[in-house]
Amino acid sequence: MANIIEFSGPVLVASDDVRHGMWSVGGALTFERPLARPDEVLDGWVLPGFVDAHCHIGLGAGGAVDEHTTLAQARADLVAGTLLIRDCGSPSDTRWVQQRKDLPRLIRSGRHIARSRRYLRGLGHEIEPEQLVETVRKEARDGDGWVKLVGDWIDRGVGDLAASFPAKAVKDAISAAHDEGARVTAHCFAEETIDDMLDAGIDCIEHATGLLPRHIPRLVEQSVAIVPTLINIATFPEIAAQAAPKFPRYADHMTRLWERRRERVLEAYEAGVPIYAGTDAGSVIRHGRIADEMHELHDAGLPPSAVLDAAAWGARKWLGADAISEGASADVVVCRHDPRRDLGAVSALKHVVLRGELVGRE
């Protein structure tokens, strides 16, 4: 590891705060010039390492994956500039990833909590409503401050999306998580599921494809964030096509949710709903695609500065992680030009630095 790295280009401490003159000394950032000469000098626009706020380390299409595959997932995220991951549900015990200094920092949410026979096999706990509170308490204690619920999924008896658990059970479960000091997020595709989650005091909504105008004031008032995972939502037409012969109502619903995905995200942004970038990598989405998700948010109408906030400064603050400040860990990415003016810069990073070690590419 280079003991001293000099960052000779502009440093984006925030979207509207540019500083000059920053170093990494022993893996910590400082704005005071060290006495010794730097071992490396890196030029370019510096900003905090990206955050993937919805990612699944240790998860594959069929459930848990081995350590070799998990390592490859984490490394793919790393080279893309994702230096902090909020794992949004995994059947694997990934505590060992947290011990590796050469892998992104990881905040674990434990396993998905789903309704029996109402979710993808092998991914999460599949339980009945009377088990929800107990299961949530266990996951809250085992995780790193987050619990992940599967709020809705297709109900084959109904032929459409339906809530996984009764509203009362969800409210009790979220209250229990809060008692344990954990926040709760939930997979929500359908409109009515968001109502139940807001009524229950949820902290975050994943996907939020069912977002309606009636939800937006409540999201703002209750400070509930959304993580749209737009590169995942792009798969909805394929899901709908496969489901249409047996479940036409569900297929039509999924198609309509997909059609309004960008409009809903823009409405939320314009109203002041906190939005964070997440890829949903780990099952059908490959790892290392944080830049693609950032571009999707931009295509939805968010300006580059807001997109960068959703994947860097704002996301780090939301998760209680340092960004760029005196003494913070040197977890940064370096762009060839100002990403606030051209978001394309995030797709071709010049350097990636994790814990003061240069791990990126030229």
Coordinates of C-alpha atoms in Angstrom, one line a residue:
M1 CA 0.0 0.0 0.0
A2 CA 1.3 3.5 -0.9
N3 CA 1.8 5.3 2.4
I4 CA 1.1 8.7 0.9
I5 CA -1.1 9.5 -2.1
E6 CA -1.5 13.1 -3.3
F7 CA -4.8 14.0 -5.1
S8 CA -3.7 16.8 -7.4
G9 CA -7.1 17.5 -9.0
P10 CA -10.3 19.1 -7.7
V11 CA -11.9 17.3 -4.7
L12 CA -15.7 17.2 -4.6
V13 CA -16.4 17.4 -0.9
A14 CA -20.1 18.0 -1.8
S15 CA -21.8 18.7 -5.1
D16 CA -21.3 22.4 -4.5
D17 CA -18.1 22.3 -2.5
V18 CA -14.8 21.9 -4.4
R19 CA -11.5 21.9 -2.6
H20 CA -7.9 21.6 -3.8
G21 CA -5.1 19.9 -2.1
M22 CA -5.9 16.5 -0.5
W23 CA -3.7 13.5 0.5
S24 CA -4.1 10.0 1.8
V25 CA -1.6 9.3 4.6
G26 CA -1.6 5.8 6.1
G27 CA -5.1 5.2 4.6
A28 CA -6.7 8.4 6.1
L29 CA -7.6 11.6 4.2
T30 CA -6.1 14.9 5.1
F31 CA -6.1 18.4 3.7
E32 CA -2.8 19.2 5.4
R33 CA 0.2 18.7 3.2
P34 CA 2.4 15.9 4.7
L35 CA 6.1 16.6 5.2
A36 CA 7.2 13.5 3.2
R37 CA 6.9 13.3 -0.6
P38 CA 4.0 11.3 -1.9
D39 CA 4.4 7.8 -3.2
E40 CA 1.7 8.3 -5.8
V41 CA 0.2 11.4 -7.4
L42 CA -3.3 11.0 -8.8
D43 CA -4.8 13.6 -11.1
G44 CA -8.5 13.9 -11.8
W45 CA -11.8 14.8 -10.1
V46 CA -12.1 13.2 -6.7
L47 CA -15.4 12.2 -5.0
P48 CA -16.4 9.6 -2.4
G49 CA -16.5 6.0 -3.3
F50 CA -19.9 5.0 -4.7
V51 CA -22.6 3.3 -2.6
D52 CA -24.7 0.5 -3.9
A53 CA -27.7 0.8 -1.6
H54 CA -29.4 -2.4 -2.8
C55 CA -26.9 -5.2 -3.6
H56 CA -26.8 -8.9 -2.8
I57 CA -23.3 -10.2 -1.9
G58 CA -23.3 -14.0 -1.6
L59 CA -26.5 -14.4 -3.6
G60 CA -27.0 -16.1 -6.9
A61 CA -30.1 -17.0 -9.0
G62 CA -30.6 -20.2 -7.0
G63 CA -29.7 -18.9 -3.5
A64 CA -26.4 -18.9 -1.6
V65 CA -23.2 -19.0 -3.6
D66 CA -19.7 -20.2 -2.6
E67 CA -17.0 -18.0 -1.3
H68 CA -15.2 -18.0 -4.7
T69 CA -18.3 -16.6 -6.4
T70 CA -18.9 -14.1 -3.5
L71 CA -15.4 -12.8 -3.9
A72 CA -15.8 -12.3 -7.6
Q73 CA -19.0 -10.4 -6.9
A74 CA -17.4 -8.1 -4.4
R75 CA -14.4 -7.5 -6.7
A76 CA -16.7 -6.6 -9.7
D77 CA -18.3 -4.0 -7.5
L78 CA -15.0 -2.7 -6.3
V79 CA -13.5 -2.0 -9.7
A80 CA -16.7 -0.2 -10.7
G81 CA -16.1 2.2 -7.8
T82 CA -18.6 0.8 -5.4
L83 CA -16.7 1.0 -2.1
L84 CA -19.7 0.7 0.3
I85 CA -22.5 -1.8 -0.1
R86 CA -25.8 -2.1 1.8
D87 CA -26.5 -5.8 1.3
C88 CA -30.2 -6.0 0.9
G89 CA -30.7 -9.6 1.8
S90 CA -28.5 -12.7 1.4
P91 CA -28.7 -16.3 2.4
S92 CA -24.9 -16.4 2.8
D93 CA -23.0 -15.6 5.9
T94 CA -20.8 -12.8 4.5
R95 CA -19.2 -11.6 7.7
W96 CA -15.9 -12.8 6.3
V97 CA -16.2 -10.2 3.5
Q98 CA -16.2 -7.5 6.2
Q99 CA -12.8 -8.7 7.5
R100 CA -11.1 -8.3 4.1
K101 CA -9.4 -5.0 3.7
D102 CA -9.3 -5.4 -0.1
L103 CA -13.0 -5.6 -0.5
P104 CA -15.8 -3.0 -0.3
R105 CA -17.2 -2.1 3.0
L106 CA -20.4 -4.1 3.7
I107 CA -23.5 -3.4 5.7
R108 CA -25.5 -6.6 6.1
S109 CA -29.3 -6.9 6.3
G110 CA -29.4 -10.7 6.9
R111 CA -31.8 -12.8 4.9
H112 CA -35.0 -11.8 3.1
I113 CA -38.1 -12.4 5.2
A114 CA -40.9 -13.7 2.9
R115 CA -44.2 -15.4 3.1
S116 CA -44.2 -19.2 2.7
R117 CA -44.2 -20.3 -0.9
R118 CA -44.5 -16.7 -2.0
Y119 CA -40.9 -15.9 -3.0
L120 CA -38.0 -17.2 -5.0
R121 CA -36.8 -20.5 -3.5
G122 CA -33.6 -20.5 -1.5
L123 CA -33.3 -16.8 -1.0
G124 CA -34.9 -16.0 2.3
H125 CA -36.8 -17.2 5.4
E126 CA -40.2 -18.3 4.3
I127 CA -42.6 -17.9 7.2
E128 CA -46.2 -17.4 8.2
P129 CA -47.5 -14.1 9.7
E130 CA -47.4 -15.3 13.3
Q131 CA -43.6 -15.9 12.9
L132 CA -42.9 -12.5 11.5
V133 CA -42.1 -10.5 14.7
E134 CA -39.8 -13.3 16.1
T135 CA -38.0 -13.6 12.7
V136 CA -37.5 -9.8 12.4
R137 CA -36.1 -9.6 15.9
K138 CA -33.6 -12.4 15.1
E139 CA -32.5 -10.8 11.8
A140 CA -32.2 -7.4 13.5
R141 CA -29.8 -8.8 16.0
D142 CA -27.8 -10.7 13.5
G143 CA -27.5 -7.9 10.9
D144 CA -25.8 -4.5 10.8
G145 CA -28.8 -2.3 11.6
W146 CA -31.1 -3.3 8.7
V147 CA -33.9 -5.9 8.2
K148 CA -35.3 -6.8 4.7
L149 CA -38.9 -7.7 4.2
V150 CA -40.5 -9.0 1.0
G151 CA -43.6 -6.8 1.1
D152 CA -45.3 -8.3 -1.9
W153 CA -45.0 -11.0 -4.6
I154 CA -47.3 -12.8 -7.0
D155 CA -50.2 -14.6 -5.3
R156 CA -51.0 -17.4 -7.8
G157 CA -54.5 -17.8 -6.3
V158 CA -55.2 -14.2 -7.0
G159 CA -53.3 -14.0 -10.2
D160 CA -51.6 -10.8 -9.4
L161 CA -49.3 -9.0 -6.9
A162 CA -50.5 -9.2 -3.3
A163 CA -49.1 -8.3 0.1
S164 CA -47.0 -10.9 1.7
F165 CA -48.3 -10.3 5.3
P166 CA -51.3 -8.7 6.9
A167 CA -50.9 -5.0 7.7
K168 CA -51.1 -5.5 11.5
A169 CA -48.3 -8.1 11.4
V170 CA -46.1 -5.8 9.4
K171 CA -46.7 -2.9 11.8
D172 CA -45.8 -5.1 14.8
A173 CA -42.7 -6.4 13.0
I174 CA -41.4 -3.0 12.1
S175 CA -42.0 -1.8 15.7
A176 CA -40.0 -4.9 16.9
A177 CA -37.1 -4.0 14.6
H178 CA -37.0 -0.5 15.9
D179 CA -37.0 -1.8 19.4
E180 CA -33.9 -3.8 18.5
G181 CA -32.2 -0.6 17.0
A182 CA -32.6 -1.7 13.4
R183 CA -34.2 0.0 10.4
V184 CA -36.5 -1.9 8.0
T185 CA -36.7 -1.8 4.3
A186 CA -39.1 -3.7 2.1
H187 CA -39.4 -5.0 -1.5
C188 CA -42.5 -3.3 -2.8
F189 CA -43.8 -3.6 -6.4
A190 CA -47.5 -2.9 -5.9
E191 CA -49.3 0.3 -5.0
E192 CA -51.2 -0.9 -2.0
T193 CA -48.1 -2.4 -0.4
I194 CA -46.6 1.0 -0.1
D195 CA -49.6 2.2 1.9
D196 CA -49.2 -0.7 4.3
M197 CA -45.5 0.0 4.8
L198 CA -46.0 3.7 5.4
D199 CA -48.7 3.0 7.9
A200 CA -46.4 0.6 9.7
G201 CA -43.5 3.1 10.0
I202 CA -41.1 1.7 7.4
D203 CA -37.7 3.3 6.9
C204 CA -37.1 2.6 3.2
I205 CA -38.9 1.2 0.2
E206 CA -37.1 -0.9 -2.4
H207 CA -38.1 -0.6 -6.1
A208 CA -41.2 1.5 -5.3
T209 CA -42.7 0.9 -8.7
G210 CA -46.2 1.3 -7.3
L211 CA -45.5 4.8 -6.1
L212 CA -48.6 7.1 -6.5
P213 CA -49.2 10.8 -5.9
R214 CA -50.9 9.9 -2.6
H215 CA -47.7 8.3 -1.3
I216 CA -45.3 11.1 -2.0
P217 CA -46.3 13.6 0.8
R218 CA -46.1 10.7 3.3
L219 CA -42.7 9.7 2.1
V220 CA -41.4 13.2 2.6
E221 CA -43.2 13.7 6.0
Q222 CA -41.9 10.4 7.3
S223 CA -38.4 10.8 5.8
V224 CA -38.8 7.4 4.0
A225 CA -36.2 6.8 1.3
I226 CA -36.7 4.9 -1.9
V227 CA -34.1 2.9 -3.8
P228 CA -35.6 2.5 -7.3
T229 CA -33.2 -0.2 -8.8
L230 CA -34.1 0.9 -12.3
I231 CA -31.8 -1.5 -14.1
N232 CA -33.7 -4.3 -12.4
I233 CA -37.1 -2.8 -13.3
A234 CA -35.9 -2.9 -16.9
T235 CA -36.5 -6.7 -16.7
F236 CA -40.3 -6.3 -16.1
P237 CA -41.3 -6.7 -19.7
E238 CA -39.5 -10.1 -19.9
I239 CA -41.1 -11.2 -16.7
A240 CA -44.5 -10.1 -18.0
A241 CA -44.1 -11.9 -21.3
Q242 CA -43.2 -15.2 -19.5
A243 CA -46.2 -14.8 -17.1
A244 CA -48.8 -13.7 -19.5
P245 CA -50.1 -17.2 -20.6
K246 CA -51.0 -18.2 -17.0
F247 CA -51.3 -14.9 -15.2
P248 CA -52.4 -12.2 -17.6
R249 CA -53.6 -9.8 -14.9
Y250 CA -50.2 -10.0 -13.2
A251 CA -48.4 -9.5 -16.6
D252 CA -50.5 -6.5 -17.4
H253 CA -49.8 -5.0 -13.9
M254 CA -46.0 -5.5 -14.2
T255 CA -46.1 -3.9 -17.7
R256 CA -47.9 -0.8 -16.4
L257 CA -45.5 -0.5 -13.5
W258 CA -42.6 -0.6 -15.9
E259 CA -44.1 2.0 -18.2
R260 CA -44.3 4.6 -15.4
R261 CA -41.1 3.8 -13.7
R262 CA -39.2 6.9 -14.7
E263 CA -42.1 9.2 -14.2
R264 CA -42.6 8.0 -10.7
V265 CA -39.0 8.5 -9.8
L266 CA -38.9 12.0 -11.1
E267 CA -42.1 12.9 -9.2
A268 CA -40.5 11.6 -6.0
Y269 CA -37.3 13.6 -6.6
E270 CA -39.1 16.8 -7.4
A271 CA -41.1 16.5 -4.2
G272 CA -38.0 16.0 -2.0
V273 CA -38.2 12.2 -1.4
P274 CA -34.7 10.9 -0.5
I275 CA -33.6 8.6 -3.4
Y276 CA -30.5 6.4 -3.4
A277 CA -28.8 4.3 -6.1
G278 CA -29.0 0.5 -5.9
T279 CA -28.5 -2.1 -8.6
D280 CA -30.2 -5.2 -7.1
A281 CA -27.1 -7.1 -8.3
G282 CA -26.8 -10.8 -7.2
S283 CA -29.6 -12.7 -8.8
V284 CA -30.5 -11.7 -12.4
I285 CA -28.4 -8.5 -12.4
R286 CA -24.6 -8.8 -12.6
H287 CA -22.4 -7.0 -10.1
G288 CA -20.4 -3.9 -11.0
R289 CA -23.2 -1.9 -12.6
I290 CA -23.5 1.1 -10.3
A291 CA -22.7 3.5 -13.2
D292 CA -25.6 2.0 -15.2
E293 CA -28.0 2.6 -12.3
M294 CA -26.7 6.2 -12.0
H295 CA -27.4 6.7 -15.7
E296 CA -30.9 5.3 -15.4
L297 CA -31.6 7.8 -12.6
H298 CA -30.4 10.6 -14.9
D299 CA -32.5 9.3 -17.7
A300 CA -35.5 9.5 -15.3
G301 CA -34.9 13.2 -15.0
L302 CA -32.5 13.6 -12.0
P303 CA -29.7 16.1 -12.7
P304 CA -26.1 14.8 -12.4
S305 CA -25.5 16.5 -9.1
A306 CA -28.6 14.7 -7.6
V307 CA -27.5 11.4 -9.1
L308 CA -24.1 11.7 -7.6
D309 CA -25.7 12.6 -4.2
A310 CA -27.8 9.4 -4.5
A311 CA -24.7 7.3 -5.1
A312 CA -22.1 9.1 -3.0
W313 CA -22.4 12.0 -0.5
G314 CA -26.1 11.6 0.4
A315 CA -26.0 7.8 0.4
R316 CA -23.1 7.7 2.7
K317 CA -24.7 10.2 5.1
W318 CA -27.9 8.1 5.1
L319 CA -26.0 5.0 6.0
G320 CA -23.9 6.7 8.6
A321 CA -20.6 6.4 6.7
D322 CA -17.9 9.0 6.1
A323 CA -17.6 10.7 2.8
I324 CA -14.6 13.1 2.3
S325 CA -13.5 14.8 5.4
E326 CA -10.4 15.2 7.6
G327 CA -9.4 11.8 9.0
A328 CA -11.9 9.8 7.0
S329 CA -10.8 6.6 5.4
A330 CA -9.4 7.1 1.9
D331 CA -12.2 5.5 0.0
V332 CA -12.5 7.6 -3.1
V333 CA -12.9 7.4 -6.9
V334 CA -11.2 9.6 -9.4
C335 CA -12.9 10.7 -12.6
R336 CA -11.2 12.0 -15.7
H337 CA -13.4 15.1 -15.8
D338 CA -16.2 16.8 -13.8
P339 CA -19.0 14.2 -13.4
R340 CA -21.4 17.1 -12.5
R341 CA -21.1 18.3 -16.0
D342 CA -20.8 15.0 -17.8
L343 CA -22.1 12.0 -15.9
G344 CA -20.4 9.7 -18.4
A345 CA -17.3 10.2 -16.3
V346 CA -18.6 7.6 -13.7
S347 CA -18.5 4.9 -16.4
A348 CA -14.8 5.3 -17.1
L349 CA -13.1 5.9 -13.8
K350 CA -9.5 6.9 -13.8
H351 CA -8.6 5.5 -10.4
V352 CA -10.3 3.7 -7.4
V353 CA -8.7 4.0 -4.0
L354 CA -9.9 1.9 -1.0
R355 CA -8.5 2.3 2.5
G356 CA -5.7 4.3 1.0
E357 CA -4.7 1.6 -1.5
L358 CA -4.8 2.2 -5.3
V359 CA -7.0 -0.6 -6.7
G360 CA -8.4 1.1 -9.8
R361 CA -7.4 1.2 -13.4
E362 CA -5.7 3.8 -15.6

